[in-house]
PDB file of C-alpha atoms in Angstrom:
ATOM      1  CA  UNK V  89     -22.536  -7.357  14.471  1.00  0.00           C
ATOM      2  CA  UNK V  90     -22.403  -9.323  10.549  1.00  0.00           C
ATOM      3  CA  UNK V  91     -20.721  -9.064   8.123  1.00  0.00           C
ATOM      4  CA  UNK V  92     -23.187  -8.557   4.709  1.00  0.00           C
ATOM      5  CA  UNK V  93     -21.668  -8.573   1.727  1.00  0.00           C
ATOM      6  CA  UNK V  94     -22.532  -6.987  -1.202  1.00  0.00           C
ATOM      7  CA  UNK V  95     -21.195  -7.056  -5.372  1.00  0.00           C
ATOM      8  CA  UNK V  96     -19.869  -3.353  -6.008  1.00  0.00           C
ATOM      9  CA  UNK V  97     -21.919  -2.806  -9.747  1.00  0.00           C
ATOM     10  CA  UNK V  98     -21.959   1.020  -9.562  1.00  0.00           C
ATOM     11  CA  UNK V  99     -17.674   1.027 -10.655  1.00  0.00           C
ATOM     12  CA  UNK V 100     -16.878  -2.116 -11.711  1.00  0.00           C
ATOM     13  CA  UNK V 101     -12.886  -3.021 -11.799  1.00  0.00           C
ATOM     14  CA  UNK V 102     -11.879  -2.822 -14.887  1.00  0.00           C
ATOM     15  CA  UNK V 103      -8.118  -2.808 -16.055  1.00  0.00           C
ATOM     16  CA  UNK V 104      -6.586  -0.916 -19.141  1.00  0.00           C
ATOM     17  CA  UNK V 105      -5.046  -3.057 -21.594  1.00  0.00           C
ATOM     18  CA  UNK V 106      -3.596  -0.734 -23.522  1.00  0.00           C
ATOM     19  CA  UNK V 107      -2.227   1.697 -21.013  1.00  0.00           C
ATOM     20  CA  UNK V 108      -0.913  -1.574 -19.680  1.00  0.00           C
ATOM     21  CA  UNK V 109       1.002  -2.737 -22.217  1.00  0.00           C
ATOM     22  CA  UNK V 110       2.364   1.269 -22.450  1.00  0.00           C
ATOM     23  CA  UNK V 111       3.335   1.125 -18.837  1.00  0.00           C
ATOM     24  CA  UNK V 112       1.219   3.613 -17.512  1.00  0.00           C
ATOM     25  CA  UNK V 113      -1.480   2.925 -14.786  1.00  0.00           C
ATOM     26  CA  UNK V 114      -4.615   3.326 -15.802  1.00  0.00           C
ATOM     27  CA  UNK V 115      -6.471   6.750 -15.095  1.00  0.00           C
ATOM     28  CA  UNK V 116      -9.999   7.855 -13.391  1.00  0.00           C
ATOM     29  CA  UNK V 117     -11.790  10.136 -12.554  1.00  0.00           C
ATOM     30  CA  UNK V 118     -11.066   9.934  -9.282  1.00  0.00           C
ATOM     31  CA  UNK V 119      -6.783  10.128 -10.052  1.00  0.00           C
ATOM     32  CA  UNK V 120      -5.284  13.482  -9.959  1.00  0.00           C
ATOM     33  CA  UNK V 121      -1.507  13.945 -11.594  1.00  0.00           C
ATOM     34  CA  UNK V 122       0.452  16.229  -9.515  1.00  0.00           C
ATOM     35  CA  UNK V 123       1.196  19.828 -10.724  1.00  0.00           C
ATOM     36  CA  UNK V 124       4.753  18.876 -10.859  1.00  0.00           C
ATOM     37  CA  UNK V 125       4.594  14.957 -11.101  1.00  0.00           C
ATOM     38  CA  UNK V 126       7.447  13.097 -12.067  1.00  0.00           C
ATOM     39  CA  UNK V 127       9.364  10.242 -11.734  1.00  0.00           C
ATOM     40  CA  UNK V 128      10.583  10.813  -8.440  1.00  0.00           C
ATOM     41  CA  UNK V 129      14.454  10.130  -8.072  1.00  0.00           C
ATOM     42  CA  UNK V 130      14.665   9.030  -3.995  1.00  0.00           C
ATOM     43  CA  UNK V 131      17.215   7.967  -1.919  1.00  0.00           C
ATOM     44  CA  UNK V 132      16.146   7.613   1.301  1.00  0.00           C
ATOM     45  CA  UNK V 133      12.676   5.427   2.666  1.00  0.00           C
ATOM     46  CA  UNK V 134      11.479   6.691   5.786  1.00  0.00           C
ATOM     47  CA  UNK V 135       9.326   3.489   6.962  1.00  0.00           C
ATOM     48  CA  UNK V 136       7.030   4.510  10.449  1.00  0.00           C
ATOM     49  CA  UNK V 137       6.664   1.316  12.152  1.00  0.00           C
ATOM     50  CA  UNK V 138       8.536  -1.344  12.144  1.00  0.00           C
ATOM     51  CA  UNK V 139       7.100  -4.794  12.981  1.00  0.00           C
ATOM     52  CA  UNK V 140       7.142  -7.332  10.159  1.00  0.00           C
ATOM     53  CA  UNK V 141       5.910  -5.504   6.757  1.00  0.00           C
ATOM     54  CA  UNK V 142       7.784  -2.731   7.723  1.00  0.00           C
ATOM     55  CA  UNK V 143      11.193  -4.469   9.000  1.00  0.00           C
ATOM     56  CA  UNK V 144      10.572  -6.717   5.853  1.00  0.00           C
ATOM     57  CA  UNK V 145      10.225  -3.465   3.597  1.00  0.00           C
ATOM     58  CA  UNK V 146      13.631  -2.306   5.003  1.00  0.00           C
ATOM     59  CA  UNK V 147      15.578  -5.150   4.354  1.00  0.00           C
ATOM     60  CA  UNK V 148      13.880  -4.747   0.490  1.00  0.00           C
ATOM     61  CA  UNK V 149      14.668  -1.193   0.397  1.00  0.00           C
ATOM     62  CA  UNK V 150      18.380  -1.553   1.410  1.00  0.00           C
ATOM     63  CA  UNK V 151      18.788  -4.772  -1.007  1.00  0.00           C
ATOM     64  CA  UNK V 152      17.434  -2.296  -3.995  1.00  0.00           C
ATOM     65  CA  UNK V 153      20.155   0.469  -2.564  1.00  0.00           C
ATOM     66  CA  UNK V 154      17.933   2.897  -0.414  1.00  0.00           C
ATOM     67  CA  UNK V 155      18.802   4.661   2.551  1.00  0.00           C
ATOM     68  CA  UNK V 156      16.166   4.033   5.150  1.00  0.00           C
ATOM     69  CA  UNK V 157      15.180   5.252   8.445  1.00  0.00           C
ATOM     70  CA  UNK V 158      12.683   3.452  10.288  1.00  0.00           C
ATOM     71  CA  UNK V 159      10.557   4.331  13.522  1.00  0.00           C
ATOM     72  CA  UNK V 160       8.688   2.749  16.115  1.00  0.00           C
ATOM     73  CA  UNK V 161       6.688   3.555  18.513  1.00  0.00           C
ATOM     74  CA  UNK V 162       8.924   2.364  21.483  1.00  0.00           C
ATOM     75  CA  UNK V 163      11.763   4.713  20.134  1.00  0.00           C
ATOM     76  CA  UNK V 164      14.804   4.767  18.705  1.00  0.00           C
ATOM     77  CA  UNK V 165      16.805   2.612  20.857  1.00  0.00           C
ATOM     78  CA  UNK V 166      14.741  -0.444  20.609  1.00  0.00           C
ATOM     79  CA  UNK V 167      16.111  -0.919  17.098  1.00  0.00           C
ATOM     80  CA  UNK V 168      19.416  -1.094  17.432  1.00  0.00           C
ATOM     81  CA  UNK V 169      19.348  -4.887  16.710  1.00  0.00           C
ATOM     82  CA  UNK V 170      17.389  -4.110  13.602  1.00  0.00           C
ATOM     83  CA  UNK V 171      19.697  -1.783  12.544  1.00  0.00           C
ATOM     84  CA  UNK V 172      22.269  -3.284  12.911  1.00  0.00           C
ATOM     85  CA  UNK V 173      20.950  -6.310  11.027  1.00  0.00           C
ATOM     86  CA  UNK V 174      20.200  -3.880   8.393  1.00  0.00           C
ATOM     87  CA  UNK V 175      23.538  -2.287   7.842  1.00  0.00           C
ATOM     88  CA  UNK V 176      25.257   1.244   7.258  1.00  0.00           C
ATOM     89  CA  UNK V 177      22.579   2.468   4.996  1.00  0.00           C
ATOM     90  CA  UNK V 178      20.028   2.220   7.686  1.00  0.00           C
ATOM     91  CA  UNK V 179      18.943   4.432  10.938  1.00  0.00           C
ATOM     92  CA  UNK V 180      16.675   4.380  13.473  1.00  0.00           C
ATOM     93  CA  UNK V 181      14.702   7.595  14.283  1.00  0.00           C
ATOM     94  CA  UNK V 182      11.934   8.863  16.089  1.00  0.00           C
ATOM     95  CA  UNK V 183       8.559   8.693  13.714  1.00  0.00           C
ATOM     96  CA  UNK V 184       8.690  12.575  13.562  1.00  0.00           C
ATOM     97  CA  UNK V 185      12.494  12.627  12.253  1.00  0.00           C
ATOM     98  CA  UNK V 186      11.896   9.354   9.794  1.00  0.00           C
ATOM     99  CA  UNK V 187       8.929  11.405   8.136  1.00  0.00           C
ATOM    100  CA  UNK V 188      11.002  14.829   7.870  1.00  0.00           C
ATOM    101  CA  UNK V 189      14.524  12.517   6.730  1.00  0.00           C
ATOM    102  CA  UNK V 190      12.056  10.758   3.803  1.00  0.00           C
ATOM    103  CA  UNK V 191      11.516  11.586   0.103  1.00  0.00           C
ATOM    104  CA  UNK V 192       9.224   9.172   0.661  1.00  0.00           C
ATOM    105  CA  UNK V 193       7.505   7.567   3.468  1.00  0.00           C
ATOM    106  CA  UNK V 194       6.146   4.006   4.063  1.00  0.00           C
ATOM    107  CA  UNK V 195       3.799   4.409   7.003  1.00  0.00           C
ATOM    108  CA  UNK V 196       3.101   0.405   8.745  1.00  0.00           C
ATOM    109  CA  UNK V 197       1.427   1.026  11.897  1.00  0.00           C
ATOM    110  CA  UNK V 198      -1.783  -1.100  12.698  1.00  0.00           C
ATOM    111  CA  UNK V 199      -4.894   1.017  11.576  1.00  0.00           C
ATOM    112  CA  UNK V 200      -6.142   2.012  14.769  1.00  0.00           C
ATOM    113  CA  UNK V 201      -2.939   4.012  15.405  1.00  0.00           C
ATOM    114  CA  UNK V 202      -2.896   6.190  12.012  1.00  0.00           C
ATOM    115  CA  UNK V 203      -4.066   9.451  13.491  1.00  0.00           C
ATOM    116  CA  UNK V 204      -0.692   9.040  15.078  1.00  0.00           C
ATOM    117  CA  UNK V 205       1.020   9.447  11.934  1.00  0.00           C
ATOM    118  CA  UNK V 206       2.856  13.043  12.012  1.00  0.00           C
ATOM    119  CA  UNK V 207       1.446  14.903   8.944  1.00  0.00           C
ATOM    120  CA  UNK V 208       3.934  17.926   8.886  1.00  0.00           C
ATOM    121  CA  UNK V 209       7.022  16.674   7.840  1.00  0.00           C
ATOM    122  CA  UNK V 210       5.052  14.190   5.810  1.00  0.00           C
ATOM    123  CA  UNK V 211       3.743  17.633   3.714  1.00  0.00           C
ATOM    124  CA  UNK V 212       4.245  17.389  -0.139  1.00  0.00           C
ATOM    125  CA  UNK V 213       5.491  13.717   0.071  1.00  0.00           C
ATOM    126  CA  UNK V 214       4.298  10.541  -1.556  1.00  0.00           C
ATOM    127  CA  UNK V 215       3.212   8.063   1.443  1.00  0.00           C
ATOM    128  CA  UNK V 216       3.272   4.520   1.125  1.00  0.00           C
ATOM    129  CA  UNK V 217      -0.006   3.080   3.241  1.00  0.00           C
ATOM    130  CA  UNK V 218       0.633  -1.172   3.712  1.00  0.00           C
ATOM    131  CA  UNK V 219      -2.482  -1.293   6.429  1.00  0.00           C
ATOM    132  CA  UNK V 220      -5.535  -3.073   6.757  1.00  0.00           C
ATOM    133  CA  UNK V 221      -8.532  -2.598   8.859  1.00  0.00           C
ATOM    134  CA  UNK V 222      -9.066  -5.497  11.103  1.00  0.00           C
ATOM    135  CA  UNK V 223     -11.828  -4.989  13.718  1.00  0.00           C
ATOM    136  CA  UNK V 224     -10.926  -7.574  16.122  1.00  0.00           C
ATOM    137  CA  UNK V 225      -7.364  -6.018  16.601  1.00  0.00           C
ATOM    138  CA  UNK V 226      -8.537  -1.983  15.465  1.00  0.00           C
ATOM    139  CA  UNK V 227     -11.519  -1.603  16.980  1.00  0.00           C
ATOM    140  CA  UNK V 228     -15.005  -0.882  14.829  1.00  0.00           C
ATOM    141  CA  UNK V 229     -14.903   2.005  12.779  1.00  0.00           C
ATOM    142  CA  UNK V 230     -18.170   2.686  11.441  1.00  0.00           C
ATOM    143  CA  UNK V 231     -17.445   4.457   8.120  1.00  0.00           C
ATOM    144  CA  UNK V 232     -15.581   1.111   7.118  1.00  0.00           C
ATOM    145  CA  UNK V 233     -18.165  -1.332   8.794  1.00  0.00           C
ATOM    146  CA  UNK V 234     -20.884   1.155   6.819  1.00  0.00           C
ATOM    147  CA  UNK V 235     -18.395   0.620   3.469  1.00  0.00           C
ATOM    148  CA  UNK V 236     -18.483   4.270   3.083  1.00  0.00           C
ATOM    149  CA  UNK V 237     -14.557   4.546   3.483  1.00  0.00           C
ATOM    150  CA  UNK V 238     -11.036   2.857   2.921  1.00  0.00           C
ATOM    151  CA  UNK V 239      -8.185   2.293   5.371  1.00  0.00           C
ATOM    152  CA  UNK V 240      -6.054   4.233   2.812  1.00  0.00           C
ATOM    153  CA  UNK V 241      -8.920   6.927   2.084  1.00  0.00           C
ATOM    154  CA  UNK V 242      -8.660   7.385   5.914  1.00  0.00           C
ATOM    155  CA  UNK V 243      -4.706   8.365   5.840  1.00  0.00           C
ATOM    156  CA  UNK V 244      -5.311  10.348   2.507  1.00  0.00           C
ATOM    157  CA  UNK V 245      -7.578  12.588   5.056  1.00  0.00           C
ATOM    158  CA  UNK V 246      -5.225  12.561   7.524  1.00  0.00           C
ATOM    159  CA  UNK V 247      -2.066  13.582   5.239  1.00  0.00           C
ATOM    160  CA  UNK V 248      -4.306  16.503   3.051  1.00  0.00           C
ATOM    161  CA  UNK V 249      -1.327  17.773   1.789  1.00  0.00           C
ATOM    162  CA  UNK V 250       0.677  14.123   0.972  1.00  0.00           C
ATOM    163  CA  UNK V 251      -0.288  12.311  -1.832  1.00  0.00           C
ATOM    164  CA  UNK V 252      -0.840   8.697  -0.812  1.00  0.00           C
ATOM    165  CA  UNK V 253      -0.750   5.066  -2.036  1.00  0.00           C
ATOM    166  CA  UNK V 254      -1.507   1.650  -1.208  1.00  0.00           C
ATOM    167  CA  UNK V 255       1.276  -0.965  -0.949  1.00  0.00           C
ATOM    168  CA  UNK V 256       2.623  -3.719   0.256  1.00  0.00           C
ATOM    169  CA  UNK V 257      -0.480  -4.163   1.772  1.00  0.00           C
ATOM    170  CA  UNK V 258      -2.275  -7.999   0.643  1.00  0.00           C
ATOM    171  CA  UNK V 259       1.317  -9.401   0.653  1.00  0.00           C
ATOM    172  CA  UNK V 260       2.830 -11.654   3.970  1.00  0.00           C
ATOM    173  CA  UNK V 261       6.342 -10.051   5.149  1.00  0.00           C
ATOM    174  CA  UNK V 262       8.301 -12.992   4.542  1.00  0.00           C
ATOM    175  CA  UNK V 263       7.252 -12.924   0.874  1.00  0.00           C
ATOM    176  CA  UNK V 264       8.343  -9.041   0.453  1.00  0.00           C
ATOM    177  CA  UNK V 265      11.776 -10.446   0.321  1.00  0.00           C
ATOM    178  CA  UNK V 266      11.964 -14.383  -1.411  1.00  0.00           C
ATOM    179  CA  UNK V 267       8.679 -13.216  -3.999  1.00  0.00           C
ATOM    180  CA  UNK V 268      10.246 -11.477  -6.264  1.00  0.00           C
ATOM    181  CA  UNK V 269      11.133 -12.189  -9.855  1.00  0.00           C
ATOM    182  CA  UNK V 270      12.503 -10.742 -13.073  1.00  0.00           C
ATOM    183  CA  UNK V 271      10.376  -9.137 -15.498  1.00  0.00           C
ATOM    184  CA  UNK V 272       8.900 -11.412 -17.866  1.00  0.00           C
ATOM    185  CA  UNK V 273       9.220 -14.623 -15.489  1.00  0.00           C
ATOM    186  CA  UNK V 274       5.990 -16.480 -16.270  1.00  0.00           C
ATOM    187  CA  UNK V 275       5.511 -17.116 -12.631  1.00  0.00           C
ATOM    188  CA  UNK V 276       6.020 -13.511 -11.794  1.00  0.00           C
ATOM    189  CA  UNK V 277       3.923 -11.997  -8.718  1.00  0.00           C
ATOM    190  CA  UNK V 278       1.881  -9.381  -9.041  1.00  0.00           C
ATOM    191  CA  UNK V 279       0.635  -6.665  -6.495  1.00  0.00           C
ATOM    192  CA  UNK V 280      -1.555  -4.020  -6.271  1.00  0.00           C
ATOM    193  CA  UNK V 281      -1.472  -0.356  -5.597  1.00  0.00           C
ATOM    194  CA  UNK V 282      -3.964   2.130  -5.669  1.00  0.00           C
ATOM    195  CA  UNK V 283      -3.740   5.995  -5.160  1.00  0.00           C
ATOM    196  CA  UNK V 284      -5.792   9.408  -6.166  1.00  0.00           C
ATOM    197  CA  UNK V 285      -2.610  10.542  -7.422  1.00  0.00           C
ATOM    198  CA  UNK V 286      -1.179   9.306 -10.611  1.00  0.00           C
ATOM    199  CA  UNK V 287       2.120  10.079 -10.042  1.00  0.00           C
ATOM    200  CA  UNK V 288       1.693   8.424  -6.186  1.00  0.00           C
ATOM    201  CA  UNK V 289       0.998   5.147  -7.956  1.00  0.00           C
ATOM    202  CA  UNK V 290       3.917   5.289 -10.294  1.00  0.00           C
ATOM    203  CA  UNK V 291       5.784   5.238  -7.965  1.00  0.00           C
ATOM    204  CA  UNK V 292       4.467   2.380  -5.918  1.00  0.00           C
ATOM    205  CA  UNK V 293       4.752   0.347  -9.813  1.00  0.00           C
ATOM    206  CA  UNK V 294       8.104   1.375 -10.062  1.00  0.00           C
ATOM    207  CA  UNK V 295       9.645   0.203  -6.446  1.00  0.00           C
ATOM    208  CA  UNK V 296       7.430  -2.920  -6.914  1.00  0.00           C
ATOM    209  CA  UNK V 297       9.177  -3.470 -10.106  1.00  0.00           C
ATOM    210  CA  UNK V 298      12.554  -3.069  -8.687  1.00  0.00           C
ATOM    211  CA  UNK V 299      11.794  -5.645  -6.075  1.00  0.00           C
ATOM    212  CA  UNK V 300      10.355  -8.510  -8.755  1.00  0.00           C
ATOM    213  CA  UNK V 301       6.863  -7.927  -8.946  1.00  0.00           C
ATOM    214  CA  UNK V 302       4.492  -6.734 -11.199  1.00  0.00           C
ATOM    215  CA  UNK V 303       1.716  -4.284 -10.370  1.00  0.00           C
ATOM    216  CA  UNK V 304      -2.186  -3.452 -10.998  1.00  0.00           C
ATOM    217  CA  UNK V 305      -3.105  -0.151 -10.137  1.00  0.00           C
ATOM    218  CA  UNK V 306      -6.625  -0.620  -8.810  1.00  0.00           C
ATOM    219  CA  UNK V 307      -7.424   2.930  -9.050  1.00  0.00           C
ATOM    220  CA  UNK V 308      -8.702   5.809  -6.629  1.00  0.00           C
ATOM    221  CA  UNK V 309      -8.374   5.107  -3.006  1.00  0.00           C
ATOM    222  CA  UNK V 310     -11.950   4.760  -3.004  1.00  0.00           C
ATOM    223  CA  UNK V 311     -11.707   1.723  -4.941  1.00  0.00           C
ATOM    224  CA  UNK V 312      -8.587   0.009  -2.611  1.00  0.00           C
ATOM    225  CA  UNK V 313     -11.078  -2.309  -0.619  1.00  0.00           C
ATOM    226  CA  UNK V 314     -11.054  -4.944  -3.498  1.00  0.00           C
ATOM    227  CA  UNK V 315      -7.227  -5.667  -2.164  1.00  0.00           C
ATOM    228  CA  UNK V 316      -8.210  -6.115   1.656  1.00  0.00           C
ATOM    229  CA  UNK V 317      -8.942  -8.583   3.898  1.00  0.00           C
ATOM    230  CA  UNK V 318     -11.510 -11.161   3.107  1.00  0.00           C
ATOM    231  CA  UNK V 319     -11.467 -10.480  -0.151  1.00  0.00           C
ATOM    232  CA  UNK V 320     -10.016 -12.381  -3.380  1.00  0.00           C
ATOM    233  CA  UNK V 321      -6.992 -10.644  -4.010  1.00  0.00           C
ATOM    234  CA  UNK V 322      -5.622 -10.446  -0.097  1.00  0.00           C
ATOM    235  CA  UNK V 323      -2.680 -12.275   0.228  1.00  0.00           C
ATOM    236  CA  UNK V 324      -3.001 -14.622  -2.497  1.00  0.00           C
ATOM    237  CA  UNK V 325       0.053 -15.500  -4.927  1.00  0.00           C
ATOM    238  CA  UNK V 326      -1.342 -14.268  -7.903  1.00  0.00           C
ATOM    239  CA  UNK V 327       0.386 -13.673 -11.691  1.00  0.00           C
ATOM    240  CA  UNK V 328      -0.884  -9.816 -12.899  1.00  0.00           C
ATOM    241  CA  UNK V 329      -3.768 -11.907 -15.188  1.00  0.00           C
ATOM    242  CA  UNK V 330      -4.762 -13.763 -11.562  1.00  0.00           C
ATOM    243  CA  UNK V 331      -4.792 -10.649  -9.691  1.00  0.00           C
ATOM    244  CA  UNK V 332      -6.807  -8.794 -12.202  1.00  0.00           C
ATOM    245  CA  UNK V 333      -9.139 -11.479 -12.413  1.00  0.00           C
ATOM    246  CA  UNK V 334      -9.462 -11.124  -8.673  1.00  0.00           C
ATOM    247  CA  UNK V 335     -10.216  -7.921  -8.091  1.00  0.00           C
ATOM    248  CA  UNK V 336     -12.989  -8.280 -10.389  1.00  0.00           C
ATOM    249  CA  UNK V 337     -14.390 -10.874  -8.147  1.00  0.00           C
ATOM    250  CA  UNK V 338     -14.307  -8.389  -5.338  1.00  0.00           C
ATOM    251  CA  UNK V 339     -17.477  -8.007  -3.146  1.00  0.00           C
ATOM    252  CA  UNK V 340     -18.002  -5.139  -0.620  1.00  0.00           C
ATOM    253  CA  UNK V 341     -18.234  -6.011   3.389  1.00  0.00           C
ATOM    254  CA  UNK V 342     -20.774  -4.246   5.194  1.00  0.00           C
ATOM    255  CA  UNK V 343     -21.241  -5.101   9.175  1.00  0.00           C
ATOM    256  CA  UNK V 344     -25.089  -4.561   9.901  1.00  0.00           C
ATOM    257  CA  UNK V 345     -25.793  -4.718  13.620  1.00  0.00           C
TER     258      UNK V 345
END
């Protein structure tokens, strides 16, 4: 099996000036606003998984003055070094008690383990997706090899009734925590986020500006490939002009057999 890739013309990225400057990610038709969206107030991260991007999230979280429980899949007691790292204002829990304990969840796993992801307790909740498909590690799924899906899309159908968002997600761990600067820093970092629900992606903009970045909202989940693997924007460190300017670049990956 190749890897073919082709230029996306049918939705070409294209970014909002003016609802940048307002602050405001830019809509589609593919966005939906909550019936009672607003600027979520949370306290507490519940963060499933927690190998680098998620331990690295946590440490972010708890600098910015979160509560967070975090979850494995090993269980609870194989992060009591972690937590203690972390501090009072963390816990471990199983993945089932960090999703009910969250007003808002940051699910880390590696792709091939989403269906894993409990979707009850996750019910009404804005979910923070940081994955990436890689094949070598996930297994081939065929409605991303085919380009006819997203790794985010794929959670979105898995949690119908949470309202998810890509983050975190074209960004090394290490960098989650020594990246960040103030707003208006010349050199400032910019990542993305992407989400079918504005108020999902608002949210994502306004942790990411807590922690020192600035953000692009890409758009629907069906448009959240241009920030993955291979392509310009993945892990680059990128001002919000350089990261715009990348996404445009963005080619779709199809395997052919």
């Amino acid at each position: 099996m190749r890897l073919n890739r082709f230029r996306c013309t049918v939705a070409p990225f294209a970014w909002d000036r003016k609802r940048e400057r307002r602050g405001s990610p830019p809509t589609s038709a593919g966005n939906r606003e909550h019936p009672t969206a607003v600027r979520l107030t949370m306290t507490t991260i519940g963060i499933i998984g927690a190998g680098h991007i998620g331990s690295q999230v946590a440490r972010a979280a708890i600098g910015a003055g979160y509560d967070v429980v975090i979850a494995n899949s090993r269980g609870p007691e194989t992060l009591a070094d972690l937590v203690a790292e972390l501090g009072p204002k963390a816990r471990a829990a199983t993945a089932t008690d960090a999703a009910t304990a969250a007003d808002v969840a940051v699910v880390t796993v590696p792709f091939k383990a989403y269906a894993s992801i409990p979707a009850e307790p996750l019910a009404g909740k804005i979910v923070i997706d940081t994955n990436n498909y890689y094949w070598e590690r996930d297994g081939h799924v065929p409605a991303l090899d085919a380009g006819r899906d997203t790794v985010s899309g794929m959670l979105q159908k898995h949690l119908p009734t949470s309202r998810v968002a890509k983050g975190f997600n074209h960004i090394t761990a290490a960098q989650i925590t020594t990246d960040g600067r103030p707003a208006g820093s010349s050199d400032r970092r910019a990542l993305a986020t992407s989400s079918d629900f504005d108020d999902a992606a608002q949210l994502v903009t306004d942790l990411y500006e807590q922690l020192g970045f600035d953000t692009v909202n890409v758009g629907p989940l069906a448009a959240s490939w241009r920030v993955e693997r291979d392509q310009p924007a993945y892990v680059a460190r990128q001002t919000r002009d350089e990261l715009i300017a990348n996404l445009a670049k963005a080619e779709r990956q199809v395997a052919v057999a």
